[in-house]
Coordinates of C-alpha atoms in Angstrom, one line a residue:
M940 CA 21.2 -61.1 -21.0
P941 CA 19.1 -59.9 -24.0
R942 CA 17.7 -56.4 -24.3
L943 CA 14.1 -56.0 -23.0
Q944 CA 12.6 -55.2 -26.4
Q945 CA 9.1 -55.8 -25.1
Y946 CA 9.6 -52.8 -22.8
D947 CA 10.9 -50.3 -25.3
Y948 CA 7.9 -48.1 -24.7
I949 CA 8.7 -47.9 -21.0
F950 CA 12.3 -47.0 -21.7
A951 CA 11.1 -44.3 -24.1
I952 CA 8.6 -42.9 -21.6
G953 CA 11.3 -42.9 -18.9
T954 CA 13.7 -41.1 -21.2
L955 CA 11.2 -38.4 -21.8
F956 CA 10.5 -37.9 -18.1
A957 CA 14.3 -37.9 -17.4
M958 CA 14.7 -35.1 -19.9
L959 CA 11.7 -33.3 -18.4
D960 CA 13.2 -33.6 -15.0
A961 CA 16.5 -32.2 -16.2
Y962 CA 14.6 -29.4 -17.9
N963 CA 12.8 -28.5 -14.7
N964 CA 16.1 -28.8 -12.9
G965 CA 17.5 -26.0 -15.1
A966 CA 14.3 -23.9 -14.8
N967 CA 14.1 -24.3 -11.0
D968 CA 17.4 -25.2 -9.4
V969 CA 19.9 -23.7 -11.9
A970 CA 17.9 -20.5 -12.1
N971 CA 18.1 -20.3 -8.4
S972 CA 21.9 -20.8 -8.4
W973 CA 22.3 -17.9 -10.9
A974 CA 19.6 -15.7 -9.4
T975 CA 22.2 -14.3 -6.9
S976 CA 24.5 -13.1 -9.7
V977 CA 21.8 -11.7 -11.8
S978 CA 20.1 -10.0 -8.8
S979 CA 23.4 -8.4 -7.9
R980 CA 23.8 -7.1 -11.5
S981 CA 27.2 -8.8 -11.8
V982 CA 26.1 -10.7 -14.8
S983 CA 23.1 -10.4 -17.2
Y984 CA 20.6 -13.1 -17.8
R985 CA 22.2 -13.8 -21.1
Q986 CA 25.6 -14.2 -19.6
A987 CA 24.2 -16.4 -16.9
M988 CA 22.8 -18.7 -19.6
I989 CA 26.2 -19.0 -21.4
L990 CA 28.3 -19.5 -18.3
G991 CA 25.7 -21.8 -16.7
T992 CA 25.6 -24.0 -19.8
I993 CA 29.4 -24.4 -19.8
F994 CA 30.0 -25.0 -16.1
E995 CA 26.9 -27.2 -15.5
M996 CA 28.2 -29.6 -18.2
V997 CA 31.8 -29.6 -17.0
G998 CA 30.6 -30.2 -13.4
A999 CA 28.2 -33.0 -14.5
I1000 CA 30.8 -34.9 -16.6
A1001 CA 33.7 -34.5 -14.2
V1002 CA 32.1 -35.1 -10.8
G1003 CA 28.4 -35.8 -11.2
A1004 CA 28.6 -39.6 -11.5
R1005 CA 29.2 -40.2 -7.7
T1006 CA 26.0 -38.5 -6.7
A1007 CA 24.1 -40.4 -9.4
D1008 CA 25.3 -43.6 -7.8
T1009 CA 23.6 -42.6 -4.5
I1010 CA 20.2 -42.1 -6.3
K1011 CA 20.7 -45.4 -8.2
N1012 CA 21.6 -47.8 -5.4
G1013 CA 21.4 -46.0 -2.1
I1014 CA 17.7 -45.9 -1.5
I1015 CA 16.3 -49.1 -3.0
P1016 CA 18.8 -52.0 -2.9
N1017 CA 19.2 -54.0 -6.1
S1018 CA 18.5 -57.2 -4.3
A1019 CA 15.0 -56.0 -3.5
F1020 CA 14.0 -56.3 -7.2
R1021 CA 14.9 -60.1 -7.1
G1022 CA 16.6 -59.9 -10.5
D1023 CA 13.5 -58.6 -12.3
A1024 CA 14.8 -55.9 -14.6
G1025 CA 11.3 -55.2 -16.0
V1026 CA 10.0 -54.1 -12.5
Q1027 CA 13.1 -52.1 -11.9
L1028 CA 12.6 -50.4 -15.2
L1029 CA 9.1 -49.5 -14.4
A1030 CA 9.9 -48.4 -10.8
F1031 CA 12.5 -45.7 -11.8
T1032 CA 10.3 -44.6 -14.7
C1033 CA 7.4 -43.9 -12.2
A1034 CA 9.8 -42.1 -9.9
L1035 CA 10.9 -39.8 -12.7
A1036 CA 7.4 -39.2 -13.8
A1037 CA 6.3 -38.3 -10.3
A1038 CA 9.2 -36.0 -9.5
S1039 CA 9.3 -34.2 -12.8
S1040 CA 5.5 -33.6 -12.8
W1041 CA 5.7 -32.1 -9.3
V1042 CA 8.7 -29.8 -10.0
M1043 CA 7.1 -28.8 -13.3
W1044 CA 3.9 -27.7 -11.6
C1045 CA 5.8 -25.9 -8.9
T1046 CA 8.0 -24.1 -11.5
R1047 CA 4.9 -23.0 -13.5
H1048 CA 3.4 -21.5 -10.3
S1049 CA 6.8 -19.8 -9.3
A1050 CA 7.1 -22.2 -6.3
H1051 CA 10.8 -22.8 -5.5
V1052 CA 11.3 -26.4 -4.6
S1053 CA 14.1 -28.9 -4.5
S1054 CA 14.4 -31.2 -7.4
T1055 CA 16.8 -33.3 -5.4
Y1056 CA 14.3 -33.9 -2.6
S1057 CA 11.5 -34.4 -5.2
L1058 CA 13.3 -37.2 -6.8
V1059 CA 14.5 -38.8 -3.6
S1060 CA 11.0 -38.7 -2.2
A1061 CA 9.6 -40.2 -5.4
V1062 CA 12.1 -43.0 -5.4
A1063 CA 11.2 -43.8 -1.7
G1064 CA 7.5 -43.8 -2.6
V1065 CA 8.1 -46.1 -5.5
G1066 CA 10.2 -48.4 -3.3
V1067 CA 7.4 -48.8 -0.7
A1068 CA 4.9 -49.7 -3.5
T1069 CA 7.3 -52.1 -5.2
V1070 CA 9.1 -54.0 -2.5
G1071 CA 7.6 -52.8 0.8
A1072 CA 8.6 -50.2 3.4
S1073 CA 11.0 -52.7 5.1
K1074 CA 13.2 -52.9 2.0
V1075 CA 13.7 -49.1 1.6
K1076 CA 16.9 -47.8 3.2
W1077 CA 15.4 -45.4 5.8
G1078 CA 18.5 -45.2 7.9
W1079 CA 22.0 -43.8 7.2
N1080 CA 23.2 -46.7 5.0
H1081 CA 26.8 -45.5 5.0
G1082 CA 25.7 -42.0 4.0
K1083 CA 23.5 -43.2 1.1
G1084 CA 20.2 -43.9 2.8
L1085 CA 17.2 -41.6 3.3
G1086 CA 18.2 -40.7 6.8
A1087 CA 21.5 -39.3 5.5
I1088 CA 19.8 -37.5 2.6
F1089 CA 16.9 -35.9 4.6
A1090 CA 19.4 -34.9 7.3
G1091 CA 20.6 -32.3 4.7
L1092 CA 17.1 -30.7 5.0
G1093 CA 18.2 -29.1 8.2
M1094 CA 22.0 -29.3 7.9
A1095 CA 22.5 -27.7 4.4
P1096 CA 20.8 -24.4 4.9
A1097 CA 22.3 -23.9 8.4
I1098 CA 25.8 -24.8 7.2
S1099 CA 25.4 -22.6 4.1
A1100 CA 24.2 -19.7 6.2
A1101 CA 27.2 -20.0 8.4
F1102 CA 29.7 -20.2 5.5
G1103 CA 28.0 -17.3 3.7
A1104 CA 27.9 -15.1 6.9
I1105 CA 31.6 -15.8 7.7
I1106 CA 32.7 -14.9 4.2
F1107 CA 30.7 -11.7 4.1
M1108 CA 31.7 -10.6 7.6
L1109 CA 35.3 -11.0 6.5
I1110 CA 34.6 -8.7 3.5
K1111 CA 32.7 -6.4 5.7
L1112 CA 35.5 -6.1 8.4
V1113 CA 38.3 -6.0 5.8
V1114 CA 36.7 -3.6 3.3
H1115 CA 33.3 -2.1 4.0
V1116 CA 33.9 -0.5 7.4
R1117 CA 37.3 0.9 6.4
R1118 CA 37.7 4.7 6.0
N1119 CA 38.9 4.1 2.4
P1120 CA 37.0 0.9 1.3
V1121 CA 37.8 1.2 -2.4
R1122 CA 41.6 0.7 -1.9
W1123 CA 41.0 -2.2 0.5
A1124 CA 38.7 -3.8 -1.9
V1125 CA 41.2 -3.6 -4.7
W1126 CA 44.2 -4.8 -2.8
S1127 CA 42.4 -7.7 -1.0
S1128 CA 40.8 -9.1 -4.1
P1129 CA 43.5 -11.7 -4.9
F1130 CA 42.7 -13.5 -1.6
F1131 CA 39.1 -14.1 -2.7
F1132 CA 40.2 -15.3 -6.1
L1133 CA 42.4 -17.7 -4.2
V1134 CA 39.5 -19.1 -2.2
A1135 CA 37.2 -19.4 -5.2
A1136 CA 39.8 -21.1 -7.4
T1137 CA 40.8 -23.5 -4.7
I1138 CA 37.2 -24.6 -4.0
C1139 CA 36.5 -25.1 -7.8
T1140 CA 39.7 -27.1 -8.2
L1141 CA 39.0 -29.2 -5.1
S1142 CA 35.7 -30.2 -6.6
I1143 CA 37.3 -31.9 -9.5
V1144 CA 40.5 -33.3 -7.9
Y1145 CA 39.4 -34.3 -4.4
K1146 CA 38.6 -38.1 -4.5
G1147 CA 38.7 -37.6 -8.3
S1148 CA 36.1 -38.4 -11.0
P1149 CA 35.4 -41.9 -12.1
S1150 CA 35.7 -40.9 -15.7
L1151 CA 39.1 -39.2 -15.1
G1152 CA 40.6 -41.7 -12.7
L1153 CA 41.8 -39.0 -10.3
A1154 CA 40.7 -41.0 -7.3
K1155 CA 43.8 -43.2 -7.6
K1156 CA 46.2 -40.2 -7.2
P1157 CA 48.1 -39.9 -3.9
K1158 CA 47.1 -37.2 -1.4
W1159 CA 50.2 -35.1 -2.0
Y1160 CA 49.2 -34.9 -5.7
I1161 CA 45.7 -33.8 -4.8
V1162 CA 46.9 -31.1 -2.3
S1163 CA 49.6 -29.8 -4.7
V1164 CA 47.3 -29.5 -7.7
T1165 CA 44.6 -27.9 -5.7
L1166 CA 46.7 -25.3 -3.9
G1167 CA 48.8 -24.8 -7.0
T1168 CA 45.8 -23.9 -9.1
G1169 CA 44.4 -21.6 -6.4
F1170 CA 47.7 -19.7 -5.9
G1171 CA 48.1 -19.6 -9.7
V1172 CA 44.8 -17.8 -10.1
C1173 CA 45.7 -15.6 -7.1
L1174 CA 49.0 -14.6 -8.8
L1175 CA 47.3 -13.9 -12.1
S1176 CA 44.7 -11.7 -10.4
A1177 CA 47.6 -9.8 -8.6
L1178 CA 49.4 -9.3 -11.9
F1179 CA 46.5 -8.4 -14.2
F1180 CA 43.3 -7.8 -12.3
V1181 CA 44.6 -5.6 -9.5
P1182 CA 46.4 -3.1 -11.9
F1183 CA 43.3 -3.0 -14.1
V1184 CA 40.8 -2.3 -11.3
H1185 CA 43.3 0.1 -9.7
A1186 CA 43.4 2.2 -12.8
K1187 CA 39.6 2.0 -13.2
V1188 CA 38.3 2.8 -9.7
I1189 CA 41.2 4.5 -7.9
K1190 CA 42.7 6.5 -10.8
K1191 CA 39.3 6.9 -12.4
D1192 CA 40.7 6.3 -15.8
Y1193 CA 37.5 6.4 -18.0
T1194 CA 39.6 5.7 -21.2
L1195 CA 40.4 2.2 -20.0
R1196 CA 39.1 -0.7 -22.2
W1197 CA 38.7 -4.4 -21.3
Y1198 CA 41.8 -5.4 -23.4
H1199 CA 44.0 -3.1 -21.4
V1200 CA 43.9 -5.8 -18.6
F1201 CA 46.7 -7.6 -20.6
L1202 CA 49.1 -4.7 -19.9
G1203 CA 49.3 -5.9 -16.3
P1204 CA 51.6 -4.0 -14.0
A1205 CA 52.3 -1.4 -16.7
L1206 CA 48.8 0.1 -15.8
F1207 CA 50.2 1.4 -12.5
S1208 CA 52.3 3.8 -14.5
R1209 CA 49.6 4.7 -17.0
P1210 CA 48.5 8.3 -16.4
A1211 CA 44.9 9.0 -16.0
P1212 CA 43.2 11.8 -18.0
P1213 CA 43.5 15.2 -16.2
D1214 CA 39.7 15.5 -16.1
A1215 CA 39.1 12.1 -14.5
D1216 CA 37.0 12.9 -11.5
K1217 CA 34.6 10.0 -11.3
A1218 CA 35.0 6.2 -11.8
V1219 CA 32.9 5.0 -14.7
V1220 CA 31.4 1.8 -13.2
P1221 CA 27.9 0.3 -13.4
N1222 CA 25.3 1.2 -10.9
Y1223 CA 24.6 -1.9 -8.7
A1224 CA 21.6 -0.6 -6.8
V1225 CA 18.7 -3.0 -6.8
V1226 CA 16.2 -0.2 -7.7
Q1227 CA 17.7 2.1 -10.3
E1228 CA 16.7 5.8 -10.3
D1229 CA 15.3 5.6 -13.8
E1230 CA 13.3 2.6 -13.0
E1231 CA 11.8 4.3 -10.0
D1232 CA 11.0 7.4 -12.0
E1233 CA 9.2 5.3 -14.5
K1234 CA 7.2 3.6 -11.8
R1235 CA 6.2 6.9 -10.2
S1236 CA 5.5 9.0 -13.2
Y1237 CA 2.3 9.4 -15.1
E1238 CA 2.6 8.7 -18.8
N1239 CA 1.3 11.1 -21.4
P1240 CA -2.0 9.6 -22.7
D1241 CA -1.7 11.5 -26.0
T1242 CA 1.7 10.0 -27.0
E1243 CA 2.0 6.7 -25.3
N1244 CA 0.5 3.3 -25.9
P1245 CA -3.0 3.1 -24.5
D1246 CA -2.0 0.0 -22.6
T1247 CA 0.4 2.2 -20.5
K1248 CA -1.4 5.5 -20.1
V1249 CA -1.6 5.6 -16.3
D1250 CA 0.6 4.0 -13.7
I1251 CA -2.1 3.3 -11.2
G1252 CA 0.5 2.1 -8.8
S1253 CA 2.1 5.4 -8.6
P1254 CA 2.1 7.2 -5.2
A1255 CA 0.1 10.1 -6.6
M1256 CA -2.9 7.8 -6.8
T1257 CA -2.6 6.3 -3.3
P1258 CA -1.8 9.0 -0.6
A1259 CA -5.4 9.2 0.6
T1260 CA -8.6 7.4 -0.1
P1261 CA -11.1 9.3 -2.3
F1262 CA -14.6 9.8 -0.9
T1263 CA -18.0 10.9 -2.0
L1264 CA -21.1 12.0 -0.2
N1265 CA -23.9 9.4 0.1
K1266 CA -27.5 10.4 0.1
N1267 CA -27.5 10.9 3.8
G1268 CA -24.8 13.6 3.4
D1269 CA -22.1 11.4 5.1
R1270 CA -18.6 10.7 3.7
S1271 CA -18.1 7.2 2.3
S1272 CA -15.0 5.7 0.8
N1273 CA -15.0 5.4 -2.9
E1274 CA -13.1 2.1 -2.9
S1275 CA -14.0 1.5 -6.5
Q1276 CA -11.4 4.1 -7.5
Q1277 CA -8.6 2.2 -5.7
P1278 CA -6.8 -0.2 -8.0
S1279 CA -6.9 -3.9 -6.9
Y1280 CA -3.8 -6.1 -6.7
K1281 CA -4.6 -7.8 -9.9
E1282 CA -5.0 -4.4 -11.6
L1283 CA -1.6 -3.2 -10.3
M1284 CA 0.1 -6.4 -11.6
A1285 CA -1.7 -6.2 -14.9
Q1286 CA -0.6 -2.5 -15.3
S1287 CA 3.0 -3.5 -14.6
E1288 CA 2.9 -6.4 -17.1
A1289 CA 1.3 -4.1 -19.7
R1290 CA 4.1 -1.6 -19.4
F1291 CA 6.7 -4.3 -19.7
H1292 CA 5.1 -5.8 -22.8
A1293 CA 4.7 -2.4 -24.4
R1294 CA 8.5 -1.9 -24.1
L1295 CA 9.1 -5.3 -25.6
R1296 CA 6.9 -4.5 -28.6
E1297 CA 9.2 -1.6 -29.4
H1298 CA 12.2 -3.9 -29.9
R1299 CA 13.4 -4.4 -33.5
G1300 CA 14.5 -8.0 -33.1
P1301 CA 12.6 -11.3 -33.3
L1302 CA 11.1 -10.9 -29.9
G1303 CA 9.7 -7.4 -30.7
W1304 CA 8.2 -8.9 -33.9
A1305 CA 6.7 -11.8 -32.0
M1306 CA 5.2 -9.5 -29.2
R1307 CA 3.7 -7.2 -31.9
T1308 CA 2.2 -10.2 -33.7
L1309 CA 0.5 -11.5 -30.6
H1310 CA -0.7 -8.1 -29.6
E1311 CA -2.2 -7.3 -33.0
N1312 CA -3.7 -10.7 -33.6
P1313 CA -5.8 -11.6 -30.5
M1314 CA -8.0 -14.7 -30.6
G1315 CA -11.6 -13.8 -31.6
A1316 CA -14.9 -14.8 -30.2
G1317 CA -16.0 -18.4 -30.2
Q1318 CA -14.1 -21.7 -30.0
I1319 CA -10.6 -22.3 -31.3
Y1320 CA -12.0 -24.4 -34.2
E1321 CA -13.8 -21.4 -35.7
L1322 CA -12.3 -20.7 -39.1
K1323 CA -11.3 -17.1 -38.2
N1324 CA -9.6 -18.3 -35.1
M1325 CA -7.8 -21.0 -36.9
K1326 CA -6.4 -18.4 -39.4
I1327 CA -5.3 -16.2 -36.4
L1328 CA -3.7 -19.2 -34.7
V1329 CA -1.5 -19.9 -37.8
K1330 CA -0.1 -16.4 -37.3
R1331 CA 0.2 -16.7 -33.5
I1332 CA 2.0 -20.1 -33.3
P1333 CA 5.4 -18.9 -34.8
A1334 CA 5.3 -15.8 -32.5
M1335 CA 4.5 -18.0 -29.5
I1336 CA 7.5 -20.2 -30.2
V1337 CA 9.8 -17.1 -30.5
C1338 CA 8.4 -15.7 -27.3
G1339 CA 8.9 -18.9 -25.5
A1340 CA 12.6 -19.0 -26.5
L1341 CA 13.4 -15.3 -26.0
Y1342 CA 11.0 -13.9 -23.5
G1343 CA 13.1 -14.8 -20.5
V1344 CA 16.2 -13.2 -21.9
N1345 CA 14.5 -9.8 -21.9
Y1346 CA 12.5 -10.3 -18.6
D1347 CA 12.9 -7.5 -16.1
I1348 CA 14.0 -9.7 -13.2
H1349 CA 15.0 -6.8 -10.9
A1350 CA 11.6 -5.1 -11.2
A1351 CA 9.9 -8.3 -10.5
Q1352 CA 11.9 -9.0 -7.4
S1353 CA 11.5 -5.5 -5.9
G1354 CA 7.7 -5.7 -6.4
V1355 CA 5.2 -3.5 -8.0
H1356 CA 4.8 -0.1 -6.3
G1357 CA 1.6 0.2 -4.4
T1358 CA 1.2 -3.6 -3.7
P1359 CA 1.9 -5.2 -0.3
E1360 CA 4.9 -7.1 -1.8
G1361 CA 6.4 -3.8 -3.1
E1362 CA 6.0 -2.2 0.3
R1363 CA 7.5 -5.2 2.0
M1364 CA 10.6 -5.2 -0.2
A1365 CA 11.0 -1.5 0.2
A1366 CA 11.2 -2.0 4.0
V1367 CA 13.6 -4.9 3.7
Y1368 CA 16.0 -2.8 1.4
A1369 CA 15.8 0.1 3.9
H1370 CA 17.6 -2.0 6.5
A1371 CA 20.5 -3.0 4.2
P1372 CA 23.5 -0.6 4.0
K1373 CA 24.4 0.5 0.4
Y1374 CA 28.1 0.3 -0.3
P1375 CA 29.9 2.4 -3.0
N1376 CA 29.6 1.2 -6.6
E1377 CA 33.4 1.3 -6.9
V1378 CA 33.7 -1.3 -4.2
E1379 CA 30.9 -3.4 -5.5
H1380 CA 32.4 -3.3 -9.0
T1381 CA 35.6 -5.0 -7.6
Y1382 CA 33.5 -7.8 -6.2
S1383 CA 31.4 -8.2 -9.4
F1384 CA 34.5 -9.8 -11.0
I1385 CA 34.9 -12.1 -8.1
Q1386 CA 31.3 -13.0 -8.2
V1387 CA 31.6 -14.2 -11.8
L1388 CA 34.1 -16.7 -10.6
T1389 CA 32.0 -17.7 -7.5
A1390 CA 28.9 -18.0 -9.8
C1391 CA 30.8 -20.3 -12.1
T1392 CA 31.9 -22.3 -9.0
A1393 CA 28.3 -22.6 -7.8
S1394 CA 27.2 -23.7 -11.2
F1395 CA 30.0 -26.2 -11.4
A1396 CA 28.9 -27.5 -8.0
H1397 CA 25.4 -27.8 -9.1
G1398 CA 26.3 -29.8 -12.1
A1399 CA 28.5 -32.0 -9.9
N1400 CA 25.7 -32.6 -7.4
D1401 CA 22.2 -32.2 -8.9
I1402 CA 22.8 -33.8 -12.3
G1403 CA 22.6 -37.1 -10.4
N1404 CA 18.9 -36.4 -9.8
S1405 CA 17.9 -37.1 -13.4
V1406 CA 20.8 -39.2 -14.6
G1407 CA 20.7 -41.7 -11.7
P1408 CA 17.2 -43.1 -12.5
W1409 CA 17.8 -42.8 -16.2
A1410 CA 21.0 -44.8 -15.9
V1411 CA 19.1 -47.5 -14.1
I1412 CA 16.4 -47.5 -16.8
Y1413 CA 18.9 -47.7 -19.5
S1414 CA 21.0 -50.4 -18.0
A1415 CA 18.0 -52.5 -17.1
W1416 CA 16.5 -52.2 -20.6
N1417 CA 19.8 -52.6 -22.4
T1418 CA 21.1 -55.6 -20.4
G1419 CA 18.0 -57.2 -19.1
D1420 CA 19.7 -57.5 -15.7
A1421 CA 18.6 -55.6 -12.6
A1422 CA 22.2 -55.8 -11.3
G1423 CA 23.2 -53.7 -14.3
S1424 CA 22.3 -50.5 -12.3
K1425 CA 25.6 -50.9 -10.6
L1426 CA 27.4 -50.1 -13.8
P1427 CA 29.1 -46.6 -14.2
V1428 CA 26.9 -43.8 -15.5
P1429 CA 27.8 -43.3 -19.2
V1430 CA 29.2 -39.9 -20.0
W1431 CA 26.8 -39.4 -22.9
Q1432 CA 23.9 -39.5 -20.5
L1433 CA 25.5 -36.8 -18.3
A1434 CA 26.0 -34.7 -21.4
V1435 CA 22.5 -35.1 -22.8
L1436 CA 20.8 -34.2 -19.5
S1437 CA 23.1 -31.3 -18.8
G1438 CA 22.0 -29.9 -22.2
M1439 CA 18.4 -30.2 -21.1
I1440 CA 19.3 -28.3 -17.9
S1441 CA 20.7 -25.5 -20.0
I1442 CA 17.5 -25.4 -22.1
G1443 CA 15.4 -25.1 -19.0
L1444 CA 17.5 -22.2 -17.7
I1445 CA 17.3 -20.4 -21.0
T1446 CA 13.6 -20.7 -21.7
Y1447 CA 12.0 -20.6 -18.3
G1448 CA 14.5 -19.8 -15.6
Y1449 CA 13.2 -16.3 -15.2
N1450 CA 10.1 -17.6 -13.6
I1451 CA 12.0 -18.7 -10.5
M1452 CA 14.6 -16.0 -10.6
K1453 CA 11.9 -13.4 -10.1
V1454 CA 10.9 -14.9 -6.7
M1455 CA 14.5 -15.4 -5.5
G1456 CA 17.5 -13.1 -5.0
N1457 CA 16.3 -9.7 -4.0
K1458 CA 13.0 -11.1 -3.0
I1459 CA 14.7 -12.5 0.1
T1460 CA 17.2 -9.8 1.0
Y1461 CA 19.1 -6.9 -0.6
H1462 CA 21.8 -8.1 -3.0
S1463 CA 25.0 -6.6 -4.2
P1464 CA 28.2 -8.1 -5.7
S1465 CA 30.0 -8.3 -2.4
R1466 CA 27.0 -10.0 -0.7
G1467 CA 26.4 -12.2 -3.8
C1468 CA 29.8 -13.7 -4.0
S1469 CA 29.6 -14.4 -0.2
M1470 CA 26.3 -16.2 -0.8
E1471 CA 27.5 -18.2 -3.7
M1472 CA 30.8 -19.2 -2.0
G1473 CA 29.0 -20.3 1.1
A1474 CA 26.5 -22.4 -1.0
A1475 CA 29.2 -23.8 -3.2
L1476 CA 31.3 -24.9 -0.2
T1477 CA 28.3 -26.7 1.3
V1478 CA 27.3 -28.4 -1.9
L1479 CA 30.8 -29.6 -2.6
V1480 CA 31.2 -31.0 0.9
F1481 CA 28.0 -33.0 0.5
S1482 CA 28.9 -34.1 -3.0
Q1483 CA 32.3 -35.4 -2.0
Y1484 CA 30.5 -37.7 0.5
S1485 CA 28.0 -38.8 -2.2
L1486 CA 25.1 -37.1 -0.4
P1487 CA 22.5 -35.5 -2.7
V1488 CA 21.8 -32.1 -1.3
S1489 CA 19.6 -29.3 -2.6
T1490 CA 21.5 -26.4 -4.0
S1491 CA 18.2 -24.5 -3.6
M1492 CA 18.4 -24.9 0.1
C1493 CA 22.1 -24.1 0.2
I1494 CA 21.8 -20.8 -1.7
T1495 CA 18.7 -19.9 0.3
G1496 CA 20.5 -20.5 3.6
A1497 CA 23.5 -18.6 2.5
T1498 CA 21.2 -15.7 1.4
V1499 CA 19.5 -15.5 4.8
G1500 CA 22.9 -15.8 6.6
V1501 CA 24.3 -12.9 4.6
G1502 CA 21.1 -10.9 5.1
L1503 CA 21.4 -11.2 8.8
C1504 CA 24.8 -9.7 8.6
N1505 CA 23.1 -6.3 8.0
G1506 CA 22.7 -6.2 11.7
T1507 CA 18.9 -6.8 11.9
W1508 CA 16.4 -9.5 11.2
R1509 CA 14.2 -7.0 9.4
A1510 CA 16.7 -7.1 6.5
V1511 CA 15.3 -10.5 5.5
N1512 CA 11.9 -11.1 3.9
W1513 CA 10.8 -13.8 6.3
Q1514 CA 7.5 -14.3 4.5
R1515 CA 9.3 -15.5 1.4
V1516 CA 11.6 -17.7 3.6
G1517 CA 8.5 -19.2 5.2
L1518 CA 6.9 -20.0 1.8
L1519 CA 10.2 -21.6 0.6
L1520 CA 10.3 -23.7 3.8
L1521 CA 6.7 -24.8 3.3
A1522 CA 7.4 -25.8 -0.3
W1523 CA 10.4 -27.8 0.7
I1524 CA 8.4 -29.7 3.4
M1525 CA 5.4 -30.4 1.1
T1526 CA 7.7 -31.8 -1.6
I1527 CA 8.5 -34.9 0.5
P1528 CA 4.9 -36.2 1.0
V1529 CA 3.6 -35.1 -2.3
A1530 CA 6.3 -36.4 -4.6
G1531 CA 6.5 -39.6 -2.5
T1532 CA 2.8 -40.2 -2.7
L1533 CA 2.7 -39.5 -6.4
G1534 CA 5.4 -42.0 -7.1
G1535 CA 4.1 -44.6 -4.8
C1536 CA 0.5 -44.4 -6.1
L1537 CA 1.6 -44.5 -9.8
M1538 CA 3.9 -47.5 -9.2
G1539 CA 1.3 -49.3 -7.2
I1540 CA -1.4 -48.9 -9.8
L1541 CA 0.8 -49.9 -12.7
L1542 CA 2.4 -52.8 -10.9
N1543 CA -0.9 -54.3 -9.8
T1544 CA -3.2 -53.5 -12.8
P1545 CA -5.4 -56.5 -13.7
H1546 CA -4.6 -58.0 -17.0
F1547 CA -5.4 -61.1 -19.1
S1548 CA -3.2 -64.1 -18.4

């Protein structure tokens, strides 16, 4: 059938919303997937962007098409469109518009929601408006209906919590509670490399990828390749990683460099310097001493930037309420001297921006330009404001691209001192045992692998959110046939949208990272790799059965499960968990209503015959 050239504009609009949905996916869901690694200080935000880009794309291209098929055909059957490709084109465009708009609003307001359930709900709402509620697959539908998808709302967090708790309890019993946990951490590390590598390989090989044709391979081939890869990584870690970490944290060899890892077993006989008395490893504490000192200290008003003269959130300002004598001679609280919540947050942001203005790179230039060229009085069309705007626009673009790279995520997660959130997080952290940095350093390497596995799993599962409807739009527009949505998802579409996901993570992922990770419970590399492994296991199980599941819910469930392993429910910030749960639940009616109303209005708009 001929291409629907009369609906080129609908295809163009649908493509834009598909790319926006993928961008939001990166800024919301992918940021959430990497928040655990960044919160544990195992990787920096820049490293998370690079690794996330690579493994999201690999996971999307290798495995993602199966989940996309569920979004395409599992909720609204093709027969319901009665062969009208134009209506099908409009329907999935409206679904993308509704879902992407809702997730964009939530991301802007730091509300962590599921892009998976946003799109699924929007597709269901569009289906009701288009073909009626009776045609929508509300039941299980062989694992592809709404019943199967929404079952994950309760199943995924619970399963992830169980997986995460089991893995962390294994680490805790094998390593943390031992008399010499450092040695136990070093010698047991190959086992966790084995688990992580096996899961990642299983994601690609089990049932195969449509683009690679692995589904046709016999079971013995699948088992042998999966286990062979897992044990191969385990062997490599035993030959190279264990000697390297042994020399670094047990021998305390501070002269060791990263390229010495290739010496392998020879490092066991490498003598450590005679004055080696302390292992040189990073500090993995959530709140660093220098950061705490900065929060608690007064700054010298004679030498510092006037924006950062006084830390009004410091304890020295808040131990007691100042008072004055009123005209009756009674004491009365002088509440005006107490900083408000907005003032505390503004002070914290001002200190951070002052540090950024001291940078020598492009971001420092951009921050100084914006600071030194504020908009003047009057409307934007005033000549003086238009001249200022010409200077500000390039700086605003640079800030938009680089601000997140330098954002202080850990400070944002632990909260501003003196605010209710800061006090709440301090209480949560107090109930989490702190383990030696030497032990956590060992698991930071494992967490890199688990983080990549989680990112691969996200690409395998959640890329179907955006590419599924976009594939329907493209096939309906390109072929003029509603049945064309049954065609395989083109690899180029997977690649384009995975690129948009990466852009979303780079430019705006920090806005979600700041409300995740340590905002729920105390993070460390040993805890973080357990959380990521538990979430990855859950996502991959659902993905292999073509069930779209929210990685947001999986990592959140795993985080809560690991947090409870601290031995008390007070080690979890239940207020944040409650807000997350509320956002998840609200997503279903809001996205569904938006999609349904938009489709209903457009489909039934009066027009001339």
